[in-house]
mmCIF file of C-alpha atoms in Angstrom:
data_model
loop_
_atom_site.group_PDB
_atom_site.id
_atom_site.type_symbol
_atom_site.label_atom_id
_atom_site.label_comp_id
_atom_site.label_asym_id
_atom_site.label_seq_id
_atom_site.Cartn_x
_atom_site.Cartn_y
_atom_site.Cartn_z
ATOM 1 C CA MET W 45 8.639 10.625 12.540
ATOM 2 C CA ARG W 46 7.824 7.053 13.398
ATOM 3 C CA ILE W 47 8.946 3.951 11.697
ATOM 4 C CA GLY W 48 7.191 0.762 12.360
ATOM 5 C CA VAL W 49 8.658 -2.758 12.826
ATOM 6 C CA LEU W 50 6.503 -5.691 12.014
ATOM 7 C CA ALA W 51 6.210 -7.534 15.551
ATOM 8 C CA LEU W 52 4.316 -10.586 14.719
ATOM 9 C CA GLN W 53 7.424 -13.024 14.976
ATOM 10 C CA GLY W 54 11.268 -12.840 14.645
ATOM 11 C CA ALA W 55 13.954 -10.561 15.678
ATOM 12 C CA PHE W 56 11.930 -7.256 15.762
ATOM 13 C CA ARG W 57 13.252 -6.190 19.231
ATOM 14 C CA GLU W 58 16.705 -5.790 17.676
ATOM 15 C CA HIS W 59 15.385 -3.350 15.037
ATOM 16 C CA LEU W 60 13.613 -1.484 17.612
ATOM 17 C CA GLU W 61 16.769 -1.030 19.649
ATOM 18 C CA THR W 62 18.563 0.059 16.402
ATOM 19 C CA LEU W 63 15.976 2.615 15.757
ATOM 20 C CA ARG W 64 15.995 3.937 19.298
ATOM 21 C CA ALA W 65 20.206 4.097 19.036
ATOM 22 C CA ILE W 66 19.823 6.410 16.098
ATOM 23 C CA GLY W 67 16.948 8.557 17.716
ATOM 24 C CA VAL W 68 14.194 7.544 15.669
ATOM 25 C CA GLU W 69 10.869 6.314 17.320
ATOM 26 C CA GLY W 70 9.960 2.692 16.502
ATOM 27 C CA VAL W 71 6.599 1.388 16.531
ATOM 28 C CA ARG W 72 5.532 -2.241 17.042
ATOM 29 C CA VAL W 73 3.179 -3.318 14.278
ATOM 30 C CA ARG W 74 0.756 -6.218 14.775
ATOM 31 C CA GLU W 75 -2.467 -4.981 13.233
ATOM 32 C CA PRO W 76 -3.531 -2.456 10.382
ATOM 33 C CA ALA W 77 -4.207 0.400 12.858
ATOM 34 C CA ASP W 78 -0.638 0.269 13.931
ATOM 35 C CA LEU W 79 0.319 1.476 10.505
ATOM 36 C CA ALA W 80 -1.801 4.655 10.467
ATOM 37 C CA ASP W 81 0.950 6.857 11.747
ATOM 38 C CA VAL W 82 4.070 5.421 10.432
ATOM 39 C CA SER W 83 6.418 6.865 7.931
ATOM 40 C CA GLY W 84 8.206 3.628 6.983
ATOM 41 C CA LEU W 85 8.124 -0.105 7.947
ATOM 42 C CA ILE W 86 10.890 -2.749 8.739
ATOM 43 C CA LEU W 87 10.205 -6.526 8.202
ATOM 44 C CA PRO W 88 12.535 -8.449 10.540
ATOM 45 C CA GLY W 89 14.114 -11.609 10.150
ATOM 46 C CA GLY W 90 12.390 -14.877 11.376
ATOM 47 C CA GLU W 91 10.249 -17.468 9.543
ATOM 48 C CA SER W 92 8.714 -16.260 6.416
ATOM 49 C CA THR W 93 6.063 -19.113 6.281
ATOM 50 C CA THR W 94 5.006 -18.023 9.861
ATOM 51 C CA MET W 95 5.078 -14.408 8.770
ATOM 52 C CA ARG W 96 2.807 -15.307 5.690
ATOM 53 C CA GLN W 97 0.246 -16.781 7.852
ATOM 54 C CA LEU W 98 0.228 -13.968 10.456
ATOM 55 C CA ILE W 99 0.111 -11.180 7.972
ATOM 56 C CA GLU W 100 -2.826 -12.851 6.326
ATOM 57 C CA ARG W 101 -4.514 -13.463 9.785
ATOM 58 C CA TRP W 102 -4.276 -10.066 11.047
ATOM 59 C CA GLY W 103 -5.297 -8.363 7.778
ATOM 60 C CA LEU W 104 -2.024 -6.668 6.957
ATOM 61 C CA ARG W 105 -1.232 -7.449 3.421
ATOM 62 C CA GLU W 106 -3.193 -4.699 1.885
ATOM 63 C CA PRO W 107 -2.331 -2.066 4.434
ATOM 64 C CA ILE W 108 1.426 -2.763 3.945
ATOM 65 C CA LEU W 109 1.102 -2.682 0.216
ATOM 66 C CA ASP W 110 -0.783 0.685 0.354
ATOM 67 C CA LEU W 111 1.825 2.089 2.642
ATOM 68 C CA ALA W 112 4.654 1.056 -0.281
ATOM 69 C CA ASP W 113 2.389 2.684 -2.815
ATOM 70 C CA ARG W 114 2.287 5.924 -1.071
ATOM 71 C CA GLY W 115 6.141 5.891 -1.134
ATOM 72 C CA ALA W 116 6.988 5.052 2.384
ATOM 73 C CA PRO W 117 10.205 3.070 2.708
ATOM 74 C CA ILE W 118 10.046 -0.575 3.309
ATOM 75 C CA PHE W 119 12.991 -2.462 4.654
ATOM 76 C CA GLY W 120 13.284 -6.299 4.809
ATOM 77 C CA THR W 121 16.122 -8.260 6.537
ATOM 78 C CA CYS W 122 16.625 -11.859 5.817
ATOM 79 C CA ALA W 123 13.111 -13.589 6.026
ATOM 80 C CA GLY W 124 11.803 -10.021 5.465
ATOM 81 C CA MET W 125 13.661 -10.197 2.092
ATOM 82 C CA ILE W 126 11.711 -13.260 1.141
ATOM 83 C CA VAL W 127 8.416 -11.553 2.388
ATOM 84 C CA LEU W 128 8.994 -8.718 -0.152
ATOM 85 C CA ALA W 129 10.158 -10.810 -2.916
ATOM 86 C CA ALA W 130 8.087 -10.999 -6.147
ATOM 87 C CA GLU W 131 9.136 -14.559 -6.756
ATOM 88 C CA ILE W 132 10.437 -17.300 -4.469
ATOM 89 C CA ALA W 133 12.468 -20.144 -5.886
ATOM 90 C CA GLY W 134 10.569 -23.496 -5.888
ATOM 91 C CA GLY W 135 7.160 -22.064 -6.899
ATOM 92 C CA GLU W 136 5.844 -20.853 -3.510
ATOM 93 C CA PRO W 137 3.474 -18.007 -4.069
ATOM 94 C CA PRO W 138 4.767 -14.494 -3.241
ATOM 95 C CA ILE W 139 3.678 -12.692 0.033
ATOM 96 C CA LEU W 140 4.155 -8.950 -0.638
ATOM 97 C CA PRO W 141 5.637 -8.732 -4.294
ATOM 98 C CA LEU W 142 7.183 -5.384 -3.899
ATOM 99 C CA LEU W 143 10.608 -6.169 -5.046
ATOM 100 C CA ASP W 144 11.348 -7.533 -8.523
ATOM 101 C CA VAL W 145 13.670 -10.362 -7.534
ATOM 102 C CA THR W 146 13.826 -14.061 -7.311
ATOM 103 C CA VAL W 147 15.162 -15.406 -3.872
ATOM 104 C CA GLU W 148 16.214 -18.729 -2.714
ATOM 105 C CA ARG W 149 15.412 -19.587 0.883
ATOM 106 C CA ASN W 150 18.148 -21.009 3.078
ATOM 107 C CA ALA W 151 20.672 -20.674 0.532
ATOM 108 C CA PHE W 152 23.662 -21.002 2.826
ATOM 109 C CA GLY W 153 22.312 -24.213 4.607
ATOM 110 C CA ARG W 154 21.294 -24.794 8.165
ATOM 111 C CA GLN W 155 21.592 -22.576 11.286
ATOM 112 C CA LEU W 156 25.088 -24.386 11.835
ATOM 113 C CA ASP W 157 26.189 -22.837 8.545
ATOM 114 C CA SER W 158 25.710 -19.101 9.751
ATOM 115 C CA PHE W 159 28.360 -16.883 9.147
ATOM 116 C CA GLU W 160 29.486 -13.180 9.348
ATOM 117 C CA ALA W 161 30.937 -10.976 6.669
ATOM 118 C CA ASP W 162 32.124 -7.396 5.962
ATOM 119 C CA LEU W 163 30.489 -6.019 2.776
ATOM 120 C CA ASP W 164 31.131 -3.202 0.451
ATOM 121 C CA VAL W 165 27.907 -1.116 0.210
ATOM 122 C CA PRO W 166 29.103 2.080 -1.647
ATOM 123 C CA VAL W 167 25.705 3.804 -1.105
ATOM 124 C CA LEU W 168 26.518 3.685 2.633
ATOM 125 C CA GLY W 169 29.946 5.085 2.418
ATOM 126 C CA SER W 170 33.398 3.546 2.193
ATOM 127 C CA THR W 171 33.663 1.573 5.409
ATOM 128 C CA PRO W 172 32.377 -1.996 5.004
ATOM 129 C CA VAL W 173 29.283 -3.032 6.541
ATOM 130 C CA HIS W 174 29.203 -5.903 8.966
ATOM 131 C CA GLY W 175 26.338 -8.416 8.208
ATOM 132 C CA VAL W 176 25.317 -11.582 10.041
ATOM 133 C CA PHE W 177 23.935 -14.298 7.939
ATOM 134 C CA ILE W 178 21.511 -16.755 9.624
ATOM 135 C CA ARG W 179 19.740 -19.205 7.400
ATOM 136 C CA ALA W 180 19.874 -16.612 4.919
ATOM 137 C CA PRO W 181 18.404 -16.431 1.618
ATOM 138 C CA ILE W 182 20.081 -15.261 -1.598
ATOM 139 C CA ILE W 183 18.950 -13.198 -4.682
ATOM 140 C CA GLU W 184 19.173 -15.310 -8.019
ATOM 141 C CA ARG W 185 17.634 -12.690 -10.228
ATOM 142 C CA THR W 186 16.926 -8.861 -10.331
ATOM 143 C CA GLY W 187 14.647 -7.008 -12.252
ATOM 144 C CA PRO W 188 15.755 -4.117 -14.510
ATOM 145 C CA ASP W 189 14.651 -1.492 -12.067
ATOM 146 C CA VAL W 190 16.440 -3.076 -9.078
ATOM 147 C CA ASP W 191 19.699 -1.671 -7.791
ATOM 148 C CA VAL W 192 22.251 -4.018 -6.403
ATOM 149 C CA LEU W 193 23.693 -2.620 -3.362
ATOM 150 C CA ALA W 194 25.961 -5.396 -2.061
ATOM 151 C CA ARG W 195 27.613 -8.702 -3.013
ATOM 152 C CA LEU W 196 29.662 -11.466 -1.432
ATOM 153 C CA ASP W 197 33.062 -12.023 -2.648
ATOM 154 C CA ASP W 198 31.886 -14.904 -4.820
ATOM 155 C CA GLY W 199 29.617 -12.446 -6.584
ATOM 156 C CA ARG W 200 26.188 -13.389 -5.059
ATOM 157 C CA ILE W 201 23.941 -10.604 -4.429
ATOM 158 C CA VAL W 202 22.926 -9.941 -0.650
ATOM 159 C CA ALA W 203 21.431 -6.307 -0.693
ATOM 160 C CA VAL W 204 19.272 -4.472 -3.116
ATOM 161 C CA ARG W 205 17.050 -1.502 -3.480
ATOM 162 C CA GLN W 206 14.102 -0.789 -5.846
ATOM 163 C CA ARG W 207 12.880 2.872 -5.441
ATOM 164 C CA ASN W 208 11.482 2.925 -1.821
ATOM 165 C CA ILE W 209 11.871 -0.959 -1.074
ATOM 166 C CA ILE W 210 15.332 -1.975 0.326
ATOM 167 C CA ALA W 211 16.179 -5.844 1.183
ATOM 168 C CA THR W 212 19.180 -7.490 2.801
ATOM 169 C CA ALA W 213 19.985 -11.131 3.065
ATOM 170 C CA PHE W 214 21.671 -10.641 6.279
ATOM 171 C CA HIS W 215 21.147 -8.842 9.718
ATOM 172 C CA PRO W 216 22.759 -5.503 9.974
ATOM 173 C CA GLU W 217 20.875 -4.953 13.393
ATOM 174 C CA LEU W 218 22.604 -8.011 14.957
ATOM 175 C CA ALA W 219 26.098 -6.654 14.136
ATOM 176 C CA GLY W 220 25.485 -3.140 15.678
ATOM 177 C CA GLU W 221 25.239 -1.724 12.184
ATOM 178 C CA THR W 222 23.054 1.405 11.969
ATOM 179 C CA ARG W 223 23.584 2.714 8.420
ATOM 180 C CA PHE W 224 20.923 0.833 6.763
ATOM 181 C CA HIS W 225 18.375 2.129 9.450
ATOM 182 C CA ARG W 226 19.731 5.540 8.953
ATOM 183 C CA LEU W 227 19.110 5.360 5.142
ATOM 184 C CA VAL W 228 15.525 4.122 5.869
ATOM 185 C CA ALA W 229 15.040 7.058 8.245
ATOM 186 C CA ALA W 230 16.282 9.445 5.664
ATOM 187 C CA MET W 231 13.868 8.051 3.095
ATOM 188 C CA ALA W 232 10.968 8.135 5.608
ATOM 189 C CA SER W 233 11.912 12.016 6.399
ATOM 190 C CA GLU W 234 11.768 12.671 2.583
ATOM 191 C CA HIS W 235 8.400 10.761 2.211
ATOM 192 C CA ASP W 236 7.273 12.824 5.092
ATOM 193 C CA ASP W 237 8.406 16.147 3.615
ATOM 194 C CA PRO W 238 9.446 15.939 0.043
ATOM 195 C CA GLY W 239 9.699 19.518 -0.315
ATOM 196 C CA GLU W 240 9.610 21.129 -3.856
ATOM 197 C CA GLY W 241 7.339 19.010 -6.144
ATOM 198 C CA SER W 242 5.513 17.593 -3.048
ATOM 199 C CA GLY W 243 2.346 16.951 -5.132
ATOM 200 C CA ARG W 244 4.196 13.902 -6.641
ATOM 201 C CA ARG W 245 4.845 10.739 -4.910
ATOM 202 C CA PRO W 246 8.691 10.236 -4.623
ATOM 203 C CA TYR W 247 8.613 6.478 -5.026
ATOM 204 C CA PRO W 248 5.597 4.987 -6.733
ATOM 205 C CA THR W 249 6.144 1.252 -6.605
ATOM 206 C CA ARG W 250 3.169 -0.962 -6.244
ATOM 207 C CA ARG W 251 0.754 -1.771 -9.045
ATOM 208 C CA SER W 252 3.133 -1.951 -11.926
ATOM 209 C CA LEU W 253 4.986 -4.873 -10.068
ATOM 210 C CA SER W 254 2.474 -6.585 -7.806
ATOM 211 C CA ALA W 255 -0.676 -6.577 -10.068
ATOM 212 C CA ARG W 256 0.923 -9.477 -11.854
ATOM 213 C CA HIS W 257 1.107 -11.443 -8.577
ATOM 214 C CA ASP W 258 -2.154 -10.446 -6.947
ATOM 215 C CA GLN W 259 -3.989 -13.575 -8.118
ATOM 216 C CA GLY W 260 -3.470 -16.392 -5.954
ATOM 217 C CA THR W 261 -1.584 -14.528 -3.101
ATOM 218 C CA THR W 262 -4.606 -13.853 -0.729
#
């Protein structure tokens, strides 16, 4: 099993190191051919505007949407959450509208306002998850099919899952936290070998949500 990490810009090296630490082969993804043999994809933190430009420049938008449509897990952290959001506050067009949420960019302020927090993420067990928030977004709205995985103490949503799409406003990989990556690896393994009923895609996700946003996002 191989999991791709979008390596156009941002903190992709830390994700590759985290995958290596849990015994999963990570693949740098820079062009469509790099997606040919991966079972999942991680979108790292960085600058979402730059990611938008590079995803379009290298022709990665449709191949990533197709990968998600086939049921492979897609995991976005920080800017990766913005990339996956169906709606970006302020009217900016979506990039890969796979996650039925509205996100606000830089919701916590500037780089100097970065912070760390321990978060309850029941799906990952009883031990809190340590997250690093760096110019982090926040989720303002979730659709009916979106599961909230974690909130801050004030109730703001910072981690979600919709079928095979997972996103966090924080960086688990910068805190030495591996459980989100282990979850993605488990989902990728299921995608590769769904077992009984394998004729069905386990996580159909794409067209019902993204068709509404395809116009004007190329």
